[in-house]
Coordinates of C-alpha atoms (C1' of nucleotides) in Angstrom, one line a residue:
Chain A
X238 CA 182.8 28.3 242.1
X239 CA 185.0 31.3 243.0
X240 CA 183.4 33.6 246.0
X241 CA 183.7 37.0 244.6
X242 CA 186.5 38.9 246.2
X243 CA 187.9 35.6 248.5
X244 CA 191.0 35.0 245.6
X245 CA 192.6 31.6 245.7
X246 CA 195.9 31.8 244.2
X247 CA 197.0 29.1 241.5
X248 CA 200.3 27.0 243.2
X249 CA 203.0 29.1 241.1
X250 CA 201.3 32.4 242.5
X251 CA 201.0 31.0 246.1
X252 CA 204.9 30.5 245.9
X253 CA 205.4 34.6 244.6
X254 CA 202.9 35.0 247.6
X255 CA 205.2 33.0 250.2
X256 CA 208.1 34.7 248.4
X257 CA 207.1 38.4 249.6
X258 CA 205.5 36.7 253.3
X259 CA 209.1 35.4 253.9
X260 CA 210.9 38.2 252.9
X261 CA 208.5 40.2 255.5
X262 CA 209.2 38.2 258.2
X263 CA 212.9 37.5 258.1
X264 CA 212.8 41.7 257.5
X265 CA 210.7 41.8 260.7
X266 CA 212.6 39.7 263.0
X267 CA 215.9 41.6 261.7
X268 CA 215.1 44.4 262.9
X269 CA 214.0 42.9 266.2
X270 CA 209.9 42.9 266.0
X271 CA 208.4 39.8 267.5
X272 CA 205.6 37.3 266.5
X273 CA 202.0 37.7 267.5
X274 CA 198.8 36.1 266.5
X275 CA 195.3 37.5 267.3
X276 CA 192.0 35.5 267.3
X277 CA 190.8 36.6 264.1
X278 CA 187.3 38.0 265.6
X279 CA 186.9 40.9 268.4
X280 CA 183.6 42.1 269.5
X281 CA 181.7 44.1 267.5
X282 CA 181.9 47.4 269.8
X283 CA 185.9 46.7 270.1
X284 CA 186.2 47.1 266.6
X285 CA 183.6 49.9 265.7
X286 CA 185.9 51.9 269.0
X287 CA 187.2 54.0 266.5
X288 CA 186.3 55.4 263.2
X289 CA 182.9 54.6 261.3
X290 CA 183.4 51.5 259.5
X291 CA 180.6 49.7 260.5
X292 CA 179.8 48.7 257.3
X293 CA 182.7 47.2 256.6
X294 CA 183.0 44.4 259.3
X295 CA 181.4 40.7 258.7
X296 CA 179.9 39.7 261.7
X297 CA 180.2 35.8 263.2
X298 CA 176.7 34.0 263.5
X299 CA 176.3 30.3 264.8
X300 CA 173.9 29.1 262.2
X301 CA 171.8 27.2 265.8
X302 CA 172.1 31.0 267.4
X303 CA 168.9 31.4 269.7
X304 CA 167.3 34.0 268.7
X305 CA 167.2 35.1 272.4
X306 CA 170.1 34.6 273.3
X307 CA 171.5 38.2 274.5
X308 CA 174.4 37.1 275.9
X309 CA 177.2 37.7 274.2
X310 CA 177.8 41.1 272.4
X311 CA 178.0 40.5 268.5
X312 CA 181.7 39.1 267.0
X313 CA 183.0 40.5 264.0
X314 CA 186.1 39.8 261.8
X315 CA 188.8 42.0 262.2
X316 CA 189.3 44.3 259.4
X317 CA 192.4 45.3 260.0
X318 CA 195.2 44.1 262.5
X319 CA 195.9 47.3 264.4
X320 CA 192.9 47.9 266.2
X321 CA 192.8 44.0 267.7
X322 CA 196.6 44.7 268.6
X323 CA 195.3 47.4 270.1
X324 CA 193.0 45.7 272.7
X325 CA 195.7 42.4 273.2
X326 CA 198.1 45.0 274.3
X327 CA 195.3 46.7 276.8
X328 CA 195.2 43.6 278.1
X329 CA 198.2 42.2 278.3
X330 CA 200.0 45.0 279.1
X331 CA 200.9 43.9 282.6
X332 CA 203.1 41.1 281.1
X333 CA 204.7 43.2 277.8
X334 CA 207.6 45.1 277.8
X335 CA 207.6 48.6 276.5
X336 CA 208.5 49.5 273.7
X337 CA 207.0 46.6 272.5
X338 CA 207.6 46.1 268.8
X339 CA 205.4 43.1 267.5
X340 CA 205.1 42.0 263.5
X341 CA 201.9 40.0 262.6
X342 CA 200.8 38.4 259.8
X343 CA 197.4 37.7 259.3
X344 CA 194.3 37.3 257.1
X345 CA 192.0 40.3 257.7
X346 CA 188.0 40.9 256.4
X347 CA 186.0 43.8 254.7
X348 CA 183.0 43.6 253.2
X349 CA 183.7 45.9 250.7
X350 CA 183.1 45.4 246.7
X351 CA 185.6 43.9 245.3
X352 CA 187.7 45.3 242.0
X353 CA 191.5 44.4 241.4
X354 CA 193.8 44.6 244.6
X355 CA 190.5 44.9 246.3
X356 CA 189.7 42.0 248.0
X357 CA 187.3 40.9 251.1
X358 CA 189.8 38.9 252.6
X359 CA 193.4 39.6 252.2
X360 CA 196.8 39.0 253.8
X361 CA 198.4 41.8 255.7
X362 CA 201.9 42.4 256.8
X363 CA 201.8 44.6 260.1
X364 CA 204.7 46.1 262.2
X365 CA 203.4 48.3 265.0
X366 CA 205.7 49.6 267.9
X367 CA 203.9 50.9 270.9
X368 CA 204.8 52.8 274.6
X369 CA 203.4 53.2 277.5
X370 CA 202.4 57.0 278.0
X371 CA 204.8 58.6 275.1
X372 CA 206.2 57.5 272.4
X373 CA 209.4 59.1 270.7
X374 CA 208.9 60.2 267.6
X375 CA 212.4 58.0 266.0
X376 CA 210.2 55.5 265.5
X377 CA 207.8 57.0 263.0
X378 CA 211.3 57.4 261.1
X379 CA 212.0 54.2 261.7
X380 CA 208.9 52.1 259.8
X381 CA 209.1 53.4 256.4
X382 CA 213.3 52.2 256.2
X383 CA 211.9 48.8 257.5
X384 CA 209.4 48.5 254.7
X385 CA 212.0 50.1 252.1
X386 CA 214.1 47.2 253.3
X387 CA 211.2 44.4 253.0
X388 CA 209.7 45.5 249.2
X389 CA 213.5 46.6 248.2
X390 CA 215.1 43.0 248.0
X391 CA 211.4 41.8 246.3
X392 CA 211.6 41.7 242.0
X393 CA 208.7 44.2 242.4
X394 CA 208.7 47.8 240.7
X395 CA 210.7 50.9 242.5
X396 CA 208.2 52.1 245.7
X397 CA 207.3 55.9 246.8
X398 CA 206.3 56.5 250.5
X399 CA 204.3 59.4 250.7
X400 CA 204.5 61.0 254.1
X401 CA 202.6 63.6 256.0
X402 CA 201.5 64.0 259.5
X403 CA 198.0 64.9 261.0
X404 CA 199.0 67.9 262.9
X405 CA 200.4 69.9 259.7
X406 CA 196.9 70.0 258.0
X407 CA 194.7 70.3 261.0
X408 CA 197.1 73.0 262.8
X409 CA 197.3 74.6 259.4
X410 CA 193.5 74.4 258.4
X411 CA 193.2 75.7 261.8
X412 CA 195.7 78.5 261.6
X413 CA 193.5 79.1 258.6
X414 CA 190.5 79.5 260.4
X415 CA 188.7 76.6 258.9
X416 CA 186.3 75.2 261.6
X417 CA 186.1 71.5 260.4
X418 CA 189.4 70.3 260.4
X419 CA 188.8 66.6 259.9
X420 CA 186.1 67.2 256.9
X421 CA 188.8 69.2 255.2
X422 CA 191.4 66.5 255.8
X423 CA 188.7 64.8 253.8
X424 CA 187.8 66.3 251.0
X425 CA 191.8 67.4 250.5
X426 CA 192.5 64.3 250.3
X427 CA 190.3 63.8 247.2
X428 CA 192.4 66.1 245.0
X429 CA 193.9 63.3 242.9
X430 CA 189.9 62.1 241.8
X431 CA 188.3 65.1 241.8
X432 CA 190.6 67.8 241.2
X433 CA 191.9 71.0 242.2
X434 CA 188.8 72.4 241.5
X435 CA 186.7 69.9 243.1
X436 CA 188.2 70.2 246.6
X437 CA 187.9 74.3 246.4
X438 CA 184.3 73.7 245.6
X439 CA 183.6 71.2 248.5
X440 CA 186.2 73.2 250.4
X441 CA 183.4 76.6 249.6
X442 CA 179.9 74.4 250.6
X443 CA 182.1 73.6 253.9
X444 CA 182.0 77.0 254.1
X445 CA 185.5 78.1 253.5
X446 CA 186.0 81.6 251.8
X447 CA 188.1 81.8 248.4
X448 CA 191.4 82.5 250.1
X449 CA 191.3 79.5 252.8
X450 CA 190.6 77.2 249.6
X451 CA 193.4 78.9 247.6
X452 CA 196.0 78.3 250.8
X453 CA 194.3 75.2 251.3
X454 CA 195.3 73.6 247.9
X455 CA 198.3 75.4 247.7
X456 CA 199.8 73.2 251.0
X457 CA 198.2 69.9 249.5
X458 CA 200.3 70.7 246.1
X459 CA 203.4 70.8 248.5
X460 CA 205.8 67.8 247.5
X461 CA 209.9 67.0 248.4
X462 CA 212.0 64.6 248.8
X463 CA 213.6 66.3 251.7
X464 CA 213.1 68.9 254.9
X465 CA 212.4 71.6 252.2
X466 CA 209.1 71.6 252.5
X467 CA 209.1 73.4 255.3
X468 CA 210.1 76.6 253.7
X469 CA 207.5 76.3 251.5
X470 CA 204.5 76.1 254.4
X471 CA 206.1 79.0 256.2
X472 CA 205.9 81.0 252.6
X473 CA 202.2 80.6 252.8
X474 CA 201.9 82.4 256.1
X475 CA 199.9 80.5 258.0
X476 CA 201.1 80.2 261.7
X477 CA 199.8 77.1 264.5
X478 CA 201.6 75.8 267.1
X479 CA 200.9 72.3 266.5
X480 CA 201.2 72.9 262.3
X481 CA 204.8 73.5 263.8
X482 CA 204.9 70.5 266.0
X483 CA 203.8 68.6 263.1
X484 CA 206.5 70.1 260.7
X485 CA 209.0 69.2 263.0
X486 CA 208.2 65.6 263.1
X487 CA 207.6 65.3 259.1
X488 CA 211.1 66.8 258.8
X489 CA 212.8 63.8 261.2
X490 CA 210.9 61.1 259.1
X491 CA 212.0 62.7 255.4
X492 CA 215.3 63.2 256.4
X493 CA 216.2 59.7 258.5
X494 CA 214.9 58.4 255.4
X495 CA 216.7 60.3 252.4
X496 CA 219.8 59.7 254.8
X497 CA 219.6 56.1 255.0
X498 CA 217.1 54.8 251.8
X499 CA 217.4 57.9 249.6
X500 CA 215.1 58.8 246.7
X501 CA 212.2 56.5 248.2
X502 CA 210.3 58.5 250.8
X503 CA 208.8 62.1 250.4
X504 CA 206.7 64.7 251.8
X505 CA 203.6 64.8 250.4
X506 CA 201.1 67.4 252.2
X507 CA 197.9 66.1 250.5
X508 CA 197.8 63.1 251.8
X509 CA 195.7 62.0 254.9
X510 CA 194.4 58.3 255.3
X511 CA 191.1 57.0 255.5
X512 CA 191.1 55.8 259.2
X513 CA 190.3 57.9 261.9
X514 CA 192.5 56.7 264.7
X515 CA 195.8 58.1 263.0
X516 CA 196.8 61.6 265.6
X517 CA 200.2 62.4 263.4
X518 CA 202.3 60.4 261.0
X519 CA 200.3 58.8 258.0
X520 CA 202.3 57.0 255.6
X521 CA 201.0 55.3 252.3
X522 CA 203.0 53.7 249.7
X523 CA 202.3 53.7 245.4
X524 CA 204.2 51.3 243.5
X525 CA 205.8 53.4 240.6
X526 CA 203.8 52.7 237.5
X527 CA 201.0 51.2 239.3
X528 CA 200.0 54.6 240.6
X529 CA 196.2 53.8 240.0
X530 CA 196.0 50.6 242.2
X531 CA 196.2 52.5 245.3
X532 CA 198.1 52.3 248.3
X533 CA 199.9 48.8 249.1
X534 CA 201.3 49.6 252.2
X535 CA 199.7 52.0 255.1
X536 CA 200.1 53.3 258.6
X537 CA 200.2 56.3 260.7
X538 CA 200.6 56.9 264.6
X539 CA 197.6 56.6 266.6
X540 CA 198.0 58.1 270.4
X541 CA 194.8 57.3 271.6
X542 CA 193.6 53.7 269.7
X543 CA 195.0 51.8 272.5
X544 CA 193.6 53.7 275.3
X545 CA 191.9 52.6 278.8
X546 CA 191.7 55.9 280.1
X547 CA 193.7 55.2 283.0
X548 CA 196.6 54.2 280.8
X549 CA 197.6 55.4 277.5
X550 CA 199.9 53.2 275.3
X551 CA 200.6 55.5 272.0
X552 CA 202.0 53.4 268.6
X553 CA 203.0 53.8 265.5
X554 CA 202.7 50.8 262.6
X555 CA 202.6 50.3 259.2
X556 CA 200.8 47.8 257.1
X557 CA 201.6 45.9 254.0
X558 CA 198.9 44.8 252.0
X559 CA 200.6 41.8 250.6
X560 CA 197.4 40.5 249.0
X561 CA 197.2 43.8 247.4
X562 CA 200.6 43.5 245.8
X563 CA 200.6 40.4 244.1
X564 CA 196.7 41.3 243.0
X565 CA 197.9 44.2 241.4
X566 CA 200.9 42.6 239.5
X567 CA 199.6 39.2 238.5
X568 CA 196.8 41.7 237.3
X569 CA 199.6 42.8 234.5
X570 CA 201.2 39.2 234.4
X571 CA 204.2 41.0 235.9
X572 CA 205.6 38.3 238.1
X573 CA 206.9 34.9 236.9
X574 CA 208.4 31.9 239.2
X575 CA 211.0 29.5 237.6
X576 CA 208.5 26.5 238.2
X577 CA 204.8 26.1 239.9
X578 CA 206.3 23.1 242.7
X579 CA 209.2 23.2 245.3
X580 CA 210.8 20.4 243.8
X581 CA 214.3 20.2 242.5
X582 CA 215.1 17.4 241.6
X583 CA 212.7 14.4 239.8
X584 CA 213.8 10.8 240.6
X585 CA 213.5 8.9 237.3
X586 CA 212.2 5.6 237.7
X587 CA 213.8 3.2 235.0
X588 CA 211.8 -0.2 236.8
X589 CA 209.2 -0.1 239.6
X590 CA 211.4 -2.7 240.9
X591 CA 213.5 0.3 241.7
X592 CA 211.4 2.7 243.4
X593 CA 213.2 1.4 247.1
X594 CA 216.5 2.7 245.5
X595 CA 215.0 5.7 244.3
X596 CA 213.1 6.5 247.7
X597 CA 216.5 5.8 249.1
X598 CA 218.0 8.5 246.7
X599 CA 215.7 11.2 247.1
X600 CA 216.1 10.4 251.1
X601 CA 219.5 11.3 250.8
X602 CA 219.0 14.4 248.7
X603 CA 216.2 15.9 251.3
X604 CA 218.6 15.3 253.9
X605 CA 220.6 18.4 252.5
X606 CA 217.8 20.0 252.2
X607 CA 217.1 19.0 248.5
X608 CA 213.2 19.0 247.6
X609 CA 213.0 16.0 245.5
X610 CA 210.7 14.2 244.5
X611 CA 210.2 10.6 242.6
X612 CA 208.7 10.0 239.1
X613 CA 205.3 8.9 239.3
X614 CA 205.8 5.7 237.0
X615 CA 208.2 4.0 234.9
X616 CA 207.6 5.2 232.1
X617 CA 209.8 6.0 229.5
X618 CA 212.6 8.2 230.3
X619 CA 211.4 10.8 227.8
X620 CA 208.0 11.4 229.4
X621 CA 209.7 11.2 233.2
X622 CA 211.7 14.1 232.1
X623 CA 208.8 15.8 230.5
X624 CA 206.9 15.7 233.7
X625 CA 210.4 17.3 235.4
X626 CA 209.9 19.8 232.6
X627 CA 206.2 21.3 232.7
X628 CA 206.5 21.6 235.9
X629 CA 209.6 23.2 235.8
X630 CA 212.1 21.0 238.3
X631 CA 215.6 21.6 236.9
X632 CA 217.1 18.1 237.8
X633 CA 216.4 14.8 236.9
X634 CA 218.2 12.2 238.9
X635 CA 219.1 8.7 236.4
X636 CA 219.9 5.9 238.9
X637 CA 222.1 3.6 237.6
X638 CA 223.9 -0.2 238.3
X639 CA 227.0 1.6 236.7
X640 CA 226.6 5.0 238.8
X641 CA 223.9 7.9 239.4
X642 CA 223.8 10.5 237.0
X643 CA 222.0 13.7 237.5
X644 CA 220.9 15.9 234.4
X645 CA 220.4 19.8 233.8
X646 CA 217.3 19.9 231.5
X647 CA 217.3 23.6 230.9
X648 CA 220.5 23.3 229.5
X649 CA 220.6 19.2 228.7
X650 CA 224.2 18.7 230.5
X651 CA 224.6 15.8 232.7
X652 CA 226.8 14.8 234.8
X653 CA 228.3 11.6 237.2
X654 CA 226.6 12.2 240.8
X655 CA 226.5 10.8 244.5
X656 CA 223.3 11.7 246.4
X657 CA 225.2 11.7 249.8
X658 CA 227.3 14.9 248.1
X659 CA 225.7 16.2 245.0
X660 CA 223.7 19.6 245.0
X661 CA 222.2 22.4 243.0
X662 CA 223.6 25.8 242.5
X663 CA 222.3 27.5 244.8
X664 CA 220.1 29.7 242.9
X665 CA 218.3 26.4 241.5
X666 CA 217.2 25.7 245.6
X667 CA 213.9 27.4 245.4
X668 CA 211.8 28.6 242.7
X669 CA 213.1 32.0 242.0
X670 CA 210.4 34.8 241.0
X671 CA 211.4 38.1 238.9
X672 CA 209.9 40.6 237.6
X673 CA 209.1 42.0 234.7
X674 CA 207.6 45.7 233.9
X675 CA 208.3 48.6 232.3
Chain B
rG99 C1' 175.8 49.1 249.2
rU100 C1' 174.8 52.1 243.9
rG101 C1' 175.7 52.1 238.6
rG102 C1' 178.4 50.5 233.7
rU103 C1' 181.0 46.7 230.8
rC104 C1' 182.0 41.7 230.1
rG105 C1' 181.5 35.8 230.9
rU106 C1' 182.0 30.3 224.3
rA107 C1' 187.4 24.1 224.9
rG108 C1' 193.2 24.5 229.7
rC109 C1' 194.6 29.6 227.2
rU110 C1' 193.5 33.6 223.4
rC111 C1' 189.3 34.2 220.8
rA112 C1' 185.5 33.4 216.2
rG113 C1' 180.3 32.3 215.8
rC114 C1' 176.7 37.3 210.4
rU115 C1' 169.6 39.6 211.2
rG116 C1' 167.8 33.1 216.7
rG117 C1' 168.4 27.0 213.0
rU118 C1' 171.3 22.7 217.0
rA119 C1' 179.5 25.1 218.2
rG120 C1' 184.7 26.3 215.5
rA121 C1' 190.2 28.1 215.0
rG122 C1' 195.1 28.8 216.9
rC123 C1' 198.1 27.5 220.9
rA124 C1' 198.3 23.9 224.8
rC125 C1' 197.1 18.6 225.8
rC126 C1' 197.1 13.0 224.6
rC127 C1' 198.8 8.8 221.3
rG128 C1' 202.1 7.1 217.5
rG129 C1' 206.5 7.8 214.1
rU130 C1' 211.3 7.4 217.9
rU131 C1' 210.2 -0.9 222.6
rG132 C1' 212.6 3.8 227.5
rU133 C1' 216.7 10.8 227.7
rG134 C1' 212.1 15.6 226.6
rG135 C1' 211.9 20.4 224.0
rU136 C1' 211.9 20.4 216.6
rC137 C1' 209.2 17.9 212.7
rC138 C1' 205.3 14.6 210.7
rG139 C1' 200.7 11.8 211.3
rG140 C1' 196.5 10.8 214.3
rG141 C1' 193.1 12.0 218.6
rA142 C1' 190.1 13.8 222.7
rU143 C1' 187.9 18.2 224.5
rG144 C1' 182.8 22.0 225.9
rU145 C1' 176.3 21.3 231.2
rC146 C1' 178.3 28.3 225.2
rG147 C1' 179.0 31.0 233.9
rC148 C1' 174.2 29.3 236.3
rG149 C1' 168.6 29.4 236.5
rG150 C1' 164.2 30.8 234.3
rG151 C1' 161.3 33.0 230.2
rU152 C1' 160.0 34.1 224.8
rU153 C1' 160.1 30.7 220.4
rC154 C1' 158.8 25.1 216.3
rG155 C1' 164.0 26.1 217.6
rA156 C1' 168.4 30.4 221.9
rG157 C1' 175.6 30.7 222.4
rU158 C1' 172.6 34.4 219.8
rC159 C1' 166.5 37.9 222.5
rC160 C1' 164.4 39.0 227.8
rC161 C1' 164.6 38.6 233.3
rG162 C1' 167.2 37.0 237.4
rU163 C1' 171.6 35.3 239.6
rC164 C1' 176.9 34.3 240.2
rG165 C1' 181.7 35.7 238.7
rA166 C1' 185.5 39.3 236.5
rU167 C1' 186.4 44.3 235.8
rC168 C1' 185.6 49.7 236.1
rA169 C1' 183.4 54.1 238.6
rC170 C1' 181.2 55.9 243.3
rC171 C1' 182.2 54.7 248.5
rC172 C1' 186.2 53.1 251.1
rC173 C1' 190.8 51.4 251.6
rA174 C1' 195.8 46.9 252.2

RNA sequence: GUGGUCGUAGCUCAGCUGGUAGAGCACCCGGUUGUGGUCCGGGAUGUCGCGGGUUCGAGUCCCGUCGAUCACCCCA
């Protein structure tokens, strides 16, 4: 019986899955992050630090707890993987070098209700890059080419980063004269669900006057692919010294990214992000055509998440929701793998008098790196290859007194073979995902 | 956590106002005593999501529950 919102992937999905992890982590390493792990609870006060998502976190009982037993303070899984890298790098600082650039992979919980791409437990791809006391801003330029790099060699649809950074819509809600900053953040950022209307409306009961909710939704329609933006905030005549600290910083990430991954990454003044801990950057990605699934890959620089009041370690990371993702597409049936197993090649069997010769075969192939596997039985030759084919191995290996011969079924060729020197083309090696939508 | 829709064979679905479950595709066997995919013939298949209730009788009505999905909330 399925657990709602725990998915368990069918073996030709778990492969797409593994597909995108792999291509994350060779990304990752490329551009120099390194591999962590963290335990997957924290305590409960750790991970309620920051922001009020309380609800959200499943806590850790032993089913023999004493009732009285005080001990302890309360464990909870981690929802996300930033705030328990957070607290490894507070204490482990002393033995990390700075900046310290970690990737980690990892399962993460919420109990939230589940729909399509929303899941209780999912997979997450996280870079993060953290300093001690400051942190150049480069590197918030940095993580969205990373992550262009990762989903661009994937047979996923085209991606749209949508940038924007904290200080341009609290500096200019505060230029404004809007007391509540951060509840405007909020309701802003509900334009897309409940309108331009609705936000001037929430924007009024918050007790804005007509003309902060006009200049208010006028910078959250703000939108470009490039530093241009810019001109159009300074049109609307609000002035802030940090709405210009923030402008400055939006401009280095739109512009590192139209120069090195153009057409990808844009300005987009009405987003904000849910979590609290983000101080400037927030970055949130929408798979084109898939617009109403949400956001598969998040982040945003936090200053003060990691935080022990003596010392200060600033970051800046970037999650990908790789759960999410292939949610989202199998959803639409828009991913297909060339066969549900690893296997390349099937050893027939003609005798089980000859499985030693065909173990010895298949030995020889998987030294090369071949995955091969043997035919269950001897049956007849036309059911061995119909096992090869439902499964969809490519190869099926005939030994043979008068020599091995090694047949294509996709295509029915077949050819005189060696197993010491025979192999696949190479795009036959791995089951090979692709794409397909509109 | 709140509310809506849905849940019949592996898949897609049919099943009229309650009368004891069906089709197509897929699958298995044979034709084709060992090289599949076509064709022909034959065959198996369901705790009708689960539990309870109403009824002489429930896939069909009622309640609960679980799951999928959507909206709110929140977010990967």
């Amino acid at each position: 019986m399925a657990i709602s919102g725990f998915p368990e992937w069918m073996p030709a999905q778990r492969i797409i899955e593994q597909t995108i992890i792999d291509r994350a982590r060779r990304t990752f390493e490329l551009y120099g992050f390194a591999p962590l792990e963290t335990r997957a609870v924290e305590p409960l006060d750790q991970l309620l630090r920051k922001g009020e998502t309380s609800k959200e976190v499943y806590l850790l009982r032993r089913l023999q707890a004493d009732e009285k037993d005080s001990s302890d303070s309360t464990l909870g899984l981690h929802f996300d993987l930033t705030v328990p890298f957070a607290r490894f790098v507070l204490e482990n600082a002393g033995k990390l070098q700075f900046p310290f650039r970690r990737y980690q992979i990892q399962k993460c919980w919420r109990g939230e209700r589940p729909q399509e791409g929303r899941y209780r437990e999912f997979l997450q791809a996280d870079i993060d890059i953290v300093d001690r006391d400051t942190l150049p801003s480069h590197y918030e330029a940095e993580l969205p080419l990373i992550i262009a790099d990762v989903l661009g060699g994937l047979p996923i649809p085209k991606i749209r980063i949508q940038v924007n950074n904290r200080k341009v819509l609290q500096g200019f809600y505060r230029g404004l004269g809007i007391d509540d900053q951060d509840e405007a953040i909020r309701i802003v950022d509900k334009i897309d669900k409940i309108g331009p209307a609705g936000v001037a409306a929430e924007l009024a009961s918050l007790g804005a006057t007509e003309a902060q909710a006009k200049l208010a939704l006028a910078l959250a329609e703000i939108s470009t692919p490039d530093a241009s933006f810019v001109e159009l905030v300074e049109k609307l005549g609000v002035t802030d010294p940090l709405l210009t600290e923030g402008l400055a910083e939006l401009v280095n990430v739109v512009e590192t990214a139209r120069a090195h991954a153009p057409g990808i990454c844009f300005a987009e003044l009405k987003i904000a992000r849910g979590l609290d801990y983000y101080t400037g950057t927030v970055y949130e990605t929408q798979l084109v055509g898939f617009e109403k699934s949400g956001s598969i890959c998040s982040g945003g620089r936090y200053d003060n998440l990691a935080s022990s009041g003596k010392e200060t370690f600033p970051g800046v990371g970037i999650s990908l929701g790789v759960t999410r993702l292939v949610g989202v597409l199998f959803g639409r049936d828009a991913l297909q793998v060339s066969r549900s197993v690893p296997t390349c090649v099937l050893v027939a069997l003609p005798a089980e008098e000859d499985r030693p010769a065909a173990d010895r075969i298949a030995a020889a192939l998987r030294a090369r790196g071949i995955a091969t596997e043997v035919a269950p039985a001897a049956a007849k030759f036309g059911k061995q290859i119909r096992f090869a084919e439902r499964r969809g191995i490519p190869f099926v290996w005939f030994p043979s007194p008068e020599g091995d011969t090694v047949k294509d079924i996709r295509s029915g060729d077949q050819v005189d073979a060696a197993a010491a020197s025979w192999s696949p083309p190479s795009e036959d090696l791995y089951p090979a995902v692709r794409g397909s939508f509109g």
